[in-house]
Amino acid sequence: MQTNDLLQPFLFNDTPIKGSVVHLNSTYTMALAHQTLPLVIKKALGELMAASAMLTATLKMEGAMVMQIQAKGQLKLLVVECSS
């Protein structure tokens, strides 16, 4: 298992296919260290953190991206900020 954070872009030559592999083990563990959250919220937080890291990596400027999810039900509001 990967123990550190990693953002590795990839590209398939001669195709329009590209993407990134993201591992946020350290950051995710630190974010949840002092939290007692239901599993569904932990999963949503991890997914939003990964999406934020991938999207921030595509920015062509220094700065931060804030992403939020608003819903009805157990998860009302989830906010993640990621800086370049």
Short mmCIF file of C-alpha atoms in Angstrom, two decimals, residues 16 30 33-34 61 66 73 78:
data_model
loop_
_atom_site.label_atom_id
_atom_site.label_comp_id
_atom_site.label_asym_id
_atom_site.label_seq_id
_atom_site.Cartn_x
_atom_site.Cartn_y
_atom_site.Cartn_z
CA PRO A 16 -6.71 11.66 -26.80
CA MET A 30 -4.64 13.43 8.74
CA ALA A 33 -7.48 11.76 12.55
CA HIS A 34 -9.74 13.67 14.95
CA MET A 61 -1.94 29.30 -12.42
CA VAL A 66 -12.66 25.07 -3.40
CA GLY A 73 -29.92 13.56 3.86
CA LEU A 78 -18.93 18.84 2.31
#
